[in-house]
Tab-separated table of C-alpha atoms in Angstrom:
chain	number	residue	atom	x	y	z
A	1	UNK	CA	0.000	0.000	0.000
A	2	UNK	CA	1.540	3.532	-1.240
A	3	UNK	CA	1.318	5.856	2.101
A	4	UNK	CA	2.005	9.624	1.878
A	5	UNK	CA	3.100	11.187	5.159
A	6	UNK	CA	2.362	14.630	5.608
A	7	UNK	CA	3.789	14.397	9.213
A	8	UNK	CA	7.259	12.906	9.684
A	9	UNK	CA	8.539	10.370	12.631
A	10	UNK	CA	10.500	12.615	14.475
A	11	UNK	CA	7.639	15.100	14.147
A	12	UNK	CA	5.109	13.126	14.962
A	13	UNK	CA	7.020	11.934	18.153
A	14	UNK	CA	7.519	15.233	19.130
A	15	UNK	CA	4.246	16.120	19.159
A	16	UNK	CA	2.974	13.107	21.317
A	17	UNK	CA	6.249	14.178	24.126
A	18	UNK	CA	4.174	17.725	23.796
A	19	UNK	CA	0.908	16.276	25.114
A	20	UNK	CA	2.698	15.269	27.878
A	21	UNK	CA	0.879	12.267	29.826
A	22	UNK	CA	-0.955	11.789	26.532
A	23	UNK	CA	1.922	9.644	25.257
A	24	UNK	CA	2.102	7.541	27.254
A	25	UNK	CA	-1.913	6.448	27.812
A	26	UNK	CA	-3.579	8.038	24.681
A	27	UNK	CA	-5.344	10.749	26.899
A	28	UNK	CA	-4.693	14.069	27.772
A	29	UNK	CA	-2.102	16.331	29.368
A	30	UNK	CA	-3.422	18.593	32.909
A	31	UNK	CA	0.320	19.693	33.910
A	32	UNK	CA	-0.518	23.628	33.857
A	33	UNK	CA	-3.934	23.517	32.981
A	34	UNK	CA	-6.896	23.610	36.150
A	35	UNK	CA	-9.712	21.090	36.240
A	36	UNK	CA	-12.764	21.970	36.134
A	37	UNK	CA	-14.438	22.178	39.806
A	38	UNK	CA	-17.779	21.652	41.003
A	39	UNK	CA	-19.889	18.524	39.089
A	40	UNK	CA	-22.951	19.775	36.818
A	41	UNK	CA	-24.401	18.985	33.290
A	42	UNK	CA	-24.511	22.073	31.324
A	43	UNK	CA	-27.049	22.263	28.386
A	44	UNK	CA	-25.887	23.618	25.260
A	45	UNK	CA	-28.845	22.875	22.951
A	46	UNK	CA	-32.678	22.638	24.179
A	47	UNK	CA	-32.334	19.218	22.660
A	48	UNK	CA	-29.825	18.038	25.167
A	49	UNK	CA	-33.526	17.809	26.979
A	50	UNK	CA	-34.041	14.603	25.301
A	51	UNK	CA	-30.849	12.877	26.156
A	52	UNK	CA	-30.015	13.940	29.809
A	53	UNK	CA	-31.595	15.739	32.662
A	54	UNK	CA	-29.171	18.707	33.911
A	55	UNK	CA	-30.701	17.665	37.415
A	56	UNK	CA	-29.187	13.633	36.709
A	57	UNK	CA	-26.711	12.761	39.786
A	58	UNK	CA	-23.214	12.317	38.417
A	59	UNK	CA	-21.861	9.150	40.619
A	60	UNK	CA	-18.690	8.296	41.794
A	61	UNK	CA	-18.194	4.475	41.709
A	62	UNK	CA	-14.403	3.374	42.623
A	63	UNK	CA	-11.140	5.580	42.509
A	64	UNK	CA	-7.467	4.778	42.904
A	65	UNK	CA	-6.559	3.193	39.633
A	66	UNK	CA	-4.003	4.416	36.955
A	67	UNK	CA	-0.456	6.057	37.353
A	68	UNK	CA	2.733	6.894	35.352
A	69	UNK	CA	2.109	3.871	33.431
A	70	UNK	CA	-1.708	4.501	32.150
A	71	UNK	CA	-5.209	5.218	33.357
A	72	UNK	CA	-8.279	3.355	33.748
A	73	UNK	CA	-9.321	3.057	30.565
A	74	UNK	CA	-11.428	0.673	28.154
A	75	UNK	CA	-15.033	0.390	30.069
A	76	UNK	CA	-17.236	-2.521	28.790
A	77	UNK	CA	-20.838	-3.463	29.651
A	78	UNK	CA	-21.030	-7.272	30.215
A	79	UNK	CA	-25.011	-7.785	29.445
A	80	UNK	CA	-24.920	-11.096	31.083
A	81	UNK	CA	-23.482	-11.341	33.999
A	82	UNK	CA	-24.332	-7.618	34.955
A	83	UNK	CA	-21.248	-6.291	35.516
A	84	UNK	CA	-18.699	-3.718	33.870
A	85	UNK	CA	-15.199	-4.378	33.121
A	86	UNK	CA	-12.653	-1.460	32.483
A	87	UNK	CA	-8.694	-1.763	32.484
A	88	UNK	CA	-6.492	-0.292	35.064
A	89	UNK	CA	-3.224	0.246	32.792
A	90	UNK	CA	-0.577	1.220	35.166
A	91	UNK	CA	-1.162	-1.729	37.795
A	92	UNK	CA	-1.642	-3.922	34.793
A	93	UNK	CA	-4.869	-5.331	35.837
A	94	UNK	CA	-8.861	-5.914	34.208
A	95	UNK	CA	-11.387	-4.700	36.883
A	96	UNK	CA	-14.840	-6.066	37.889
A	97	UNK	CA	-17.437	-3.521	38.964
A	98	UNK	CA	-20.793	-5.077	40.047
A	99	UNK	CA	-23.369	-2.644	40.681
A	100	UNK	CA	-24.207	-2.246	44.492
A	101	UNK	CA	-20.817	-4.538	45.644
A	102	UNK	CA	-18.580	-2.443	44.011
A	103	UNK	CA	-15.057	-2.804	42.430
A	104	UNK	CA	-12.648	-6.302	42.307
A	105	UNK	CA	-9.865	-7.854	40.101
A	106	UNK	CA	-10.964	-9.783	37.317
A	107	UNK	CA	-7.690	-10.541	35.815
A	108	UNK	CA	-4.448	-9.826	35.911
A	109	UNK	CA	-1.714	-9.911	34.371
A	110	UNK	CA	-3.366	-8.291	30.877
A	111	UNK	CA	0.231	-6.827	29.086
A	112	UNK	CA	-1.052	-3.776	30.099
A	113	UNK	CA	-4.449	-3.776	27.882
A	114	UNK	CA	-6.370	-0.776	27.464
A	115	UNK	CA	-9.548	-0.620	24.726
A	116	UNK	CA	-11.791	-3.439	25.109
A	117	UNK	CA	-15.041	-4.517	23.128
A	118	UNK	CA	-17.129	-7.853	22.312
A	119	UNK	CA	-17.267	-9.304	18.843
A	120	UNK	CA	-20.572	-10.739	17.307
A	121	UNK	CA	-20.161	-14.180	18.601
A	122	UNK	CA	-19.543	-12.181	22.481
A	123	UNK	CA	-16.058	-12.852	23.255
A	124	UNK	CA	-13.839	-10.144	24.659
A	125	UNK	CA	-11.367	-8.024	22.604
A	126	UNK	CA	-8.580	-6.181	23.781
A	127	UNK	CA	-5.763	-3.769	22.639
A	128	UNK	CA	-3.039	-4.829	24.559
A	129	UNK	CA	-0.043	-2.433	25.084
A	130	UNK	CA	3.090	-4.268	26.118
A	131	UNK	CA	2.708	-7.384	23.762
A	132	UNK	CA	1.570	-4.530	21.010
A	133	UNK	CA	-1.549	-6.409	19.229
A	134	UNK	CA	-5.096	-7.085	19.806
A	135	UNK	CA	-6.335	-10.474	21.088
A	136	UNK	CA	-9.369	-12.458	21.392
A	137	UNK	CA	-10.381	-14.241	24.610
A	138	UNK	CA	-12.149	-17.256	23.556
A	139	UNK	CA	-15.359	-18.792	25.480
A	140	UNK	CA	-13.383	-21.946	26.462
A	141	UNK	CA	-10.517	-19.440	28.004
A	142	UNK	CA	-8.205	-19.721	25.328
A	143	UNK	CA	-6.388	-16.387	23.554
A	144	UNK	CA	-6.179	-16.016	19.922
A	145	UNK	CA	-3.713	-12.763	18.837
A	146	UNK	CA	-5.850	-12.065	15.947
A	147	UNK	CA	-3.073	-8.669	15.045
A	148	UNK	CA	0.025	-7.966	15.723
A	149	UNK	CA	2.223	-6.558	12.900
A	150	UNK	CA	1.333	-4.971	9.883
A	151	UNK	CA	3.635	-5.595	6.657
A	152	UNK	CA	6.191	-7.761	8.626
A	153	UNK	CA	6.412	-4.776	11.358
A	154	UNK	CA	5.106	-4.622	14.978
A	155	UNK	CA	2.124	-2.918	15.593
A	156	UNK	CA	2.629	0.372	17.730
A	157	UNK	CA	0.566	-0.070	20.581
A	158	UNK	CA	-3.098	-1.156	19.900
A	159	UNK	CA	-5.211	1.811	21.732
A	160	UNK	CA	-8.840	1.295	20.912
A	161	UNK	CA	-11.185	-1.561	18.896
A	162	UNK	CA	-14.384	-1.629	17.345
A	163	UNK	CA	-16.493	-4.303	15.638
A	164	UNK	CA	-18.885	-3.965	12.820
A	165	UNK	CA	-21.816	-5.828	12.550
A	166	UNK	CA	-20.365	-8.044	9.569
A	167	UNK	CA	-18.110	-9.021	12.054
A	168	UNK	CA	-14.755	-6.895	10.594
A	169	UNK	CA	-12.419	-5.190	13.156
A	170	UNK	CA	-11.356	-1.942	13.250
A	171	UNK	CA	-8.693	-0.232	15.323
A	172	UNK	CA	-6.642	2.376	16.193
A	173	UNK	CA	-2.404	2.112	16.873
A	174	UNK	CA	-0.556	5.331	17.589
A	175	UNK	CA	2.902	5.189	19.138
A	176	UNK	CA	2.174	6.574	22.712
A	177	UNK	CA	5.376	4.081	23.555
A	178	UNK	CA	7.152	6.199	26.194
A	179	UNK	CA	10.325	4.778	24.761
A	180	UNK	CA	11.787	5.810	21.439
A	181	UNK	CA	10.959	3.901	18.456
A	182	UNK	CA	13.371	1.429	16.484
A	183	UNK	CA	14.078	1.461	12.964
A	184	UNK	CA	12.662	-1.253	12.320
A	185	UNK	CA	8.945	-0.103	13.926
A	186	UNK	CA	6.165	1.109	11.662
A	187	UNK	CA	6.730	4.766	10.715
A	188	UNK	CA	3.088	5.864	11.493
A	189	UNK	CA	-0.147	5.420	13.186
A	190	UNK	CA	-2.675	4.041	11.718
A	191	UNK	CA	-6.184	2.837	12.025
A	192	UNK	CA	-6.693	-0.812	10.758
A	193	UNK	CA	-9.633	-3.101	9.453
A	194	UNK	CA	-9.434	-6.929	9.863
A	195	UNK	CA	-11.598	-9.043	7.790
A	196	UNK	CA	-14.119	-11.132	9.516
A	197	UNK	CA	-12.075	-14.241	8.161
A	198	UNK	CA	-8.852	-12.288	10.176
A	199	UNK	CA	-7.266	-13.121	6.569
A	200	UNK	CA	-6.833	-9.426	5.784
A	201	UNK	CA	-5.175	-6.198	7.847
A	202	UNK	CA	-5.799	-2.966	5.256
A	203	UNK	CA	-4.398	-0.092	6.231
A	204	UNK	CA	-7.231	2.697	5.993
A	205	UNK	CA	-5.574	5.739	7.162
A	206	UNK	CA	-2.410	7.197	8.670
A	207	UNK	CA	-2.300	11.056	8.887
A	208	UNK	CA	-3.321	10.739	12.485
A	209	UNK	CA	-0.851	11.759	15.506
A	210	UNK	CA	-2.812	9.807	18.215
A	211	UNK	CA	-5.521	7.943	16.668
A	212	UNK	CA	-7.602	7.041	19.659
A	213	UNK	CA	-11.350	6.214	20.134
A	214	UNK	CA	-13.557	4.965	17.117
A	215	UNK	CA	-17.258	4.222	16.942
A	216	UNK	CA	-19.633	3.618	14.163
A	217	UNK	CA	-23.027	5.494	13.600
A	218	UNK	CA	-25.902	3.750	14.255
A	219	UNK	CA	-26.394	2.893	10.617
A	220	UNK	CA	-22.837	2.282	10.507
A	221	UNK	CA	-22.421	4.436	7.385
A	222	UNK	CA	-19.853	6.933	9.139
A	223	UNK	CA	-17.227	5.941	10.963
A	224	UNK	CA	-16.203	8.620	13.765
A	225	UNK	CA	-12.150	8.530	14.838
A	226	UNK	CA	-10.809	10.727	17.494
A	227	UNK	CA	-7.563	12.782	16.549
A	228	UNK	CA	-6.588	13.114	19.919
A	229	UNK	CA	-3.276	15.301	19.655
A	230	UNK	CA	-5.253	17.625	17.503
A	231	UNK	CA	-8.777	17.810	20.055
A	232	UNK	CA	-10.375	16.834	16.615
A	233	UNK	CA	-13.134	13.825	16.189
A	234	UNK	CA	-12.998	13.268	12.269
A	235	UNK	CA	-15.287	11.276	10.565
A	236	UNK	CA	-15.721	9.447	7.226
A	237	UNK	CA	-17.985	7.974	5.225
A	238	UNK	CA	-17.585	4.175	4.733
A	239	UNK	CA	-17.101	2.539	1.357
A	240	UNK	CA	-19.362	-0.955	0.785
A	241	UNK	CA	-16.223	-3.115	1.255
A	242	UNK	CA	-15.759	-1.501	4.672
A	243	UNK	CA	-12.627	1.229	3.721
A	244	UNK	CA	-12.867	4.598	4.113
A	245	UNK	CA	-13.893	7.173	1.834
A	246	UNK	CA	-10.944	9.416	2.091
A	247	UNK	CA	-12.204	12.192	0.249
A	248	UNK	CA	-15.094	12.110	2.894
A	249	UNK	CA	-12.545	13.243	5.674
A	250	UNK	CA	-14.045	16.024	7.946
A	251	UNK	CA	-13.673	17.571	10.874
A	252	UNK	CA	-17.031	16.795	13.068
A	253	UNK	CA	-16.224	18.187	16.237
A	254	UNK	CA	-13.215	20.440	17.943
A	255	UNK	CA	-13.381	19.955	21.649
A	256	UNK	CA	-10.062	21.700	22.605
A	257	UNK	CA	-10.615	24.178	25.445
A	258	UNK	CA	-8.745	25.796	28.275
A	259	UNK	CA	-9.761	22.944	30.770
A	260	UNK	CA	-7.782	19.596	30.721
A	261	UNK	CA	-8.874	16.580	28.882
A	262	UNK	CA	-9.048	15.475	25.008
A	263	UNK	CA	-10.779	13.609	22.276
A	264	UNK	CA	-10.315	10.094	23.895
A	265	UNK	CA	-12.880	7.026	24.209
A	266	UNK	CA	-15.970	8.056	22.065
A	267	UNK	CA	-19.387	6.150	22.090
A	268	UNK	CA	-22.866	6.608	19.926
A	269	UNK	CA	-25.955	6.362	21.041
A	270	UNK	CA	-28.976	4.446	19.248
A	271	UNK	CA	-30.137	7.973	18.054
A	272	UNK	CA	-26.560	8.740	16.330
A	273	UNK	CA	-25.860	11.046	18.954
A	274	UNK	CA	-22.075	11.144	19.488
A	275	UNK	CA	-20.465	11.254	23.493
A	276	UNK	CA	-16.984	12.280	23.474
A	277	UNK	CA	-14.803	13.108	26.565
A	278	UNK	CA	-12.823	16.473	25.480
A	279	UNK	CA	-11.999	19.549	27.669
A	280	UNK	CA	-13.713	19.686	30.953
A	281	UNK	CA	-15.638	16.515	30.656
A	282	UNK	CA	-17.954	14.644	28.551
A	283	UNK	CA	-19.418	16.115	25.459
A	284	UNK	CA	-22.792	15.154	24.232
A	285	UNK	CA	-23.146	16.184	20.074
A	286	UNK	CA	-26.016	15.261	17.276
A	287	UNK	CA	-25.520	13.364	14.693
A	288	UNK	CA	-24.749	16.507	12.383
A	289	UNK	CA	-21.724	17.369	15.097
A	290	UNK	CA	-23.733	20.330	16.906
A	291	UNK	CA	-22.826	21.019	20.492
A	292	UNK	CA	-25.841	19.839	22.890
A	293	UNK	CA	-24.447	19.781	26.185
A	294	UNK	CA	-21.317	18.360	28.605
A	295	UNK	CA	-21.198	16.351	31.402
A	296	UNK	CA	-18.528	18.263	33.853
A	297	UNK	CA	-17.613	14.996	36.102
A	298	UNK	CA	-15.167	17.139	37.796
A	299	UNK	CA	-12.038	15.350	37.081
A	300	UNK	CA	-8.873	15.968	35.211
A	301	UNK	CA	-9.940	14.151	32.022
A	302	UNK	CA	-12.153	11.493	30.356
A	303	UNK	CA	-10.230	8.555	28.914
A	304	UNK	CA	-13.402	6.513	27.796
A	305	UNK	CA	-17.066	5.947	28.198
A	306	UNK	CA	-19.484	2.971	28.119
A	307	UNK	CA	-23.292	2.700	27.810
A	308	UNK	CA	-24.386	0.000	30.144
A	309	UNK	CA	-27.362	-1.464	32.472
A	310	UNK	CA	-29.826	-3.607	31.358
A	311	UNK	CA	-31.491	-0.903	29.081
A	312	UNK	CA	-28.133	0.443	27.717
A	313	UNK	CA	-28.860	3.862	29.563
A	314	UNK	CA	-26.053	4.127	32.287
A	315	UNK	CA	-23.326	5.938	31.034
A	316	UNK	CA	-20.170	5.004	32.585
A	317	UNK	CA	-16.943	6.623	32.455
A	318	UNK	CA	-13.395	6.260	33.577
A	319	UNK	CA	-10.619	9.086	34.097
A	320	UNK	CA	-7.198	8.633	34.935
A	321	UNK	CA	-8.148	7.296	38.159
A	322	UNK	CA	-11.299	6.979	38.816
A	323	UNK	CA	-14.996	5.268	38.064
A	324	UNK	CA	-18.216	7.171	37.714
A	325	UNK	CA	-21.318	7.246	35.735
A	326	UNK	CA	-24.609	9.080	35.167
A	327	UNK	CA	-27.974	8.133	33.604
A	328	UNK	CA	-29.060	9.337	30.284
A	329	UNK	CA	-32.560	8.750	28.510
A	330	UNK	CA	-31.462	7.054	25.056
A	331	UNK	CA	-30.090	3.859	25.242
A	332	UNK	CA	-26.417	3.128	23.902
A	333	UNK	CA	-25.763	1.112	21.099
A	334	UNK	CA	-25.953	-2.166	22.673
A	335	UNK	CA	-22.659	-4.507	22.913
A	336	UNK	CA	-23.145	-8.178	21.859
A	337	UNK	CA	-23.110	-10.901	24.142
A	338	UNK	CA	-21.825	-14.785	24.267
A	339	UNK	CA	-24.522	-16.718	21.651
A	340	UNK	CA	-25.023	-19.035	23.703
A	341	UNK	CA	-25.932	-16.555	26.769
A	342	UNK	CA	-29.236	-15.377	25.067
């Protein structure tokens, strides 16, 4: 595949050391800037009406997770068994919360794994950041590495994984590698599709800095990316063998600010509304981009959201170190579950 780089290596590099803590977890720098104090939903749009109540509690659920080595990151609603897993980066562990009993240690080691998701069939997904690809746990227990280089190179360091409903992969891999890279390492980041078969890794763009947090519209036409280095969420138009219509690259939301906190993990409702962390919380857009309110959680940044609950309309979130959640009125776009669960 013929790849054009309109950013350089060295650039590129210097540009992740820039964001600061952003390098090294795929999430934003604080270091100078304030958070935001005092927790509140602010409404944007009269619409916002129709998604969230400004009046809607905004929990805390479990704190002390993350460090120099990553945040808690990578929340995912497991249907069945009523619980929500979400990775804890820097102590190298997957966490358990159970509604009402609170957080414990579902596994551990996990090489450091960050995004997770559930493929059609349920099994778990996850883009693992010291082995540097993205496995599959199967229902018997078993793991299947299902990526791990790309044109006889290592991946960078799988951030964040979708699945479409024909069963393809897609990813994102920036280098956020606090170490410098080798010469033989892939000279980009890129986001990735994997054939359902797993026969096929296609490139489908690479003029990212930090690709980060993907998620499909509801129709799955679009495909939304977050650009995290540039605040941007970008978003093209899907061709009907799954690539991306490059000429169909646009910009559908800045959410740079003053306050701390970046385009990170990204999630769509069943409406096509778009929820995004980005400066001073969670940001809540339509499906045409528009602005309709933000959920100011009160802490330094959001590195991911999941819908979750047994009618997809808990909205939980992670920071760098910490668990919370609020209620919303529209139901998430559901996560699959194991086939034989039902």
């Amino acid at each position: 595949m013929h790849v054009t780089h309109t950013i350089s290596r060295r650039e590129m590099l210097a540009m992740s050391a820039a964001a600061g803590g952003m390098a090294v977890s795929g999430v934003g720098a604080v270091s100078a800037q304030t958070a935001p104090t005092g927790k509140r939903i602010e409404q944007l749009a009269p619409e916002l009406d129709k998604i969230v109540a400004t009046t809607e509690p905004i929990k805390d659920l479990a704190d002390g997770f993350g460090g120099p080595l990553g945040p808690a990151e990578g929340p995912l609603w497991w249907k069945e068994g009523q619980y929500l897993l979400f990775s804890d980066i820097h102590n190298d562990k997957r966490m358990k919360y159970e509604p009402g009993k609170g957080v414990s240690v579902f596994l551990e080691p996990t090489n450091r794994a960050n995004g997770l998701t559930r493929d059609l069939q349920g099994r778990l997904l996850a883009c693992e950041h010291d082995s540097r690809r993205i496995t599959r746990l199967e229902l018997d227990g078993s793991l299947t590495v299902l990526a791990s280089s790309f044109q006889g190179r290592q991946l960078n360091r799988p951030n964040d994984v979708v699945v479409k409903s024909d069963g393809a992969i897609y990813f994102t891999d920036p280098w956020t590698n606090p170490a410098m890279p080798n010469q033989w390492d892939l000279t980009f980041s890129g986001v990735y599709r994997l054939t359902p078969d797993l026969g096929t890794m296609t490139l489908l763009v690479e003029d990212f800095v930090i690709p980060n947090g993907l998620a499909f519209s509801p129709d799955e036409k679009i495909l939304y990316i977050n650009d995290s280095r540039r605040r941007l969420i970008r978003a093209f138009d899907l061709n009907a063998n799954g690539s991306l219509a490059r000429q169909s690259d646009r910009v559908f939301a800045d959410l740079g600010g003053p306050e701390p906190g970046v385009p990170d993990g990204m999630k769509v409702d069943t409406e096509g509304n778009v929820y995004c962390g980005g400066t001073g919380g969670i940001w809540i857009m339509d499906p045409k981009g528009k602005k309709l309110g933000r959920i100011v959680h009160g802490a330094p940044a959001t590195t991911n959201i999941a819908f979750g609950g047994d009618d997809w309309k808990t909205l939980y979130f992670t920071s760098r170190n910490h668990l919370g959640a609020v209620n919303v009125k529209i139901p998430g776009i559901p996560v699959p579950v194991a086939k034989n669960s039902g």
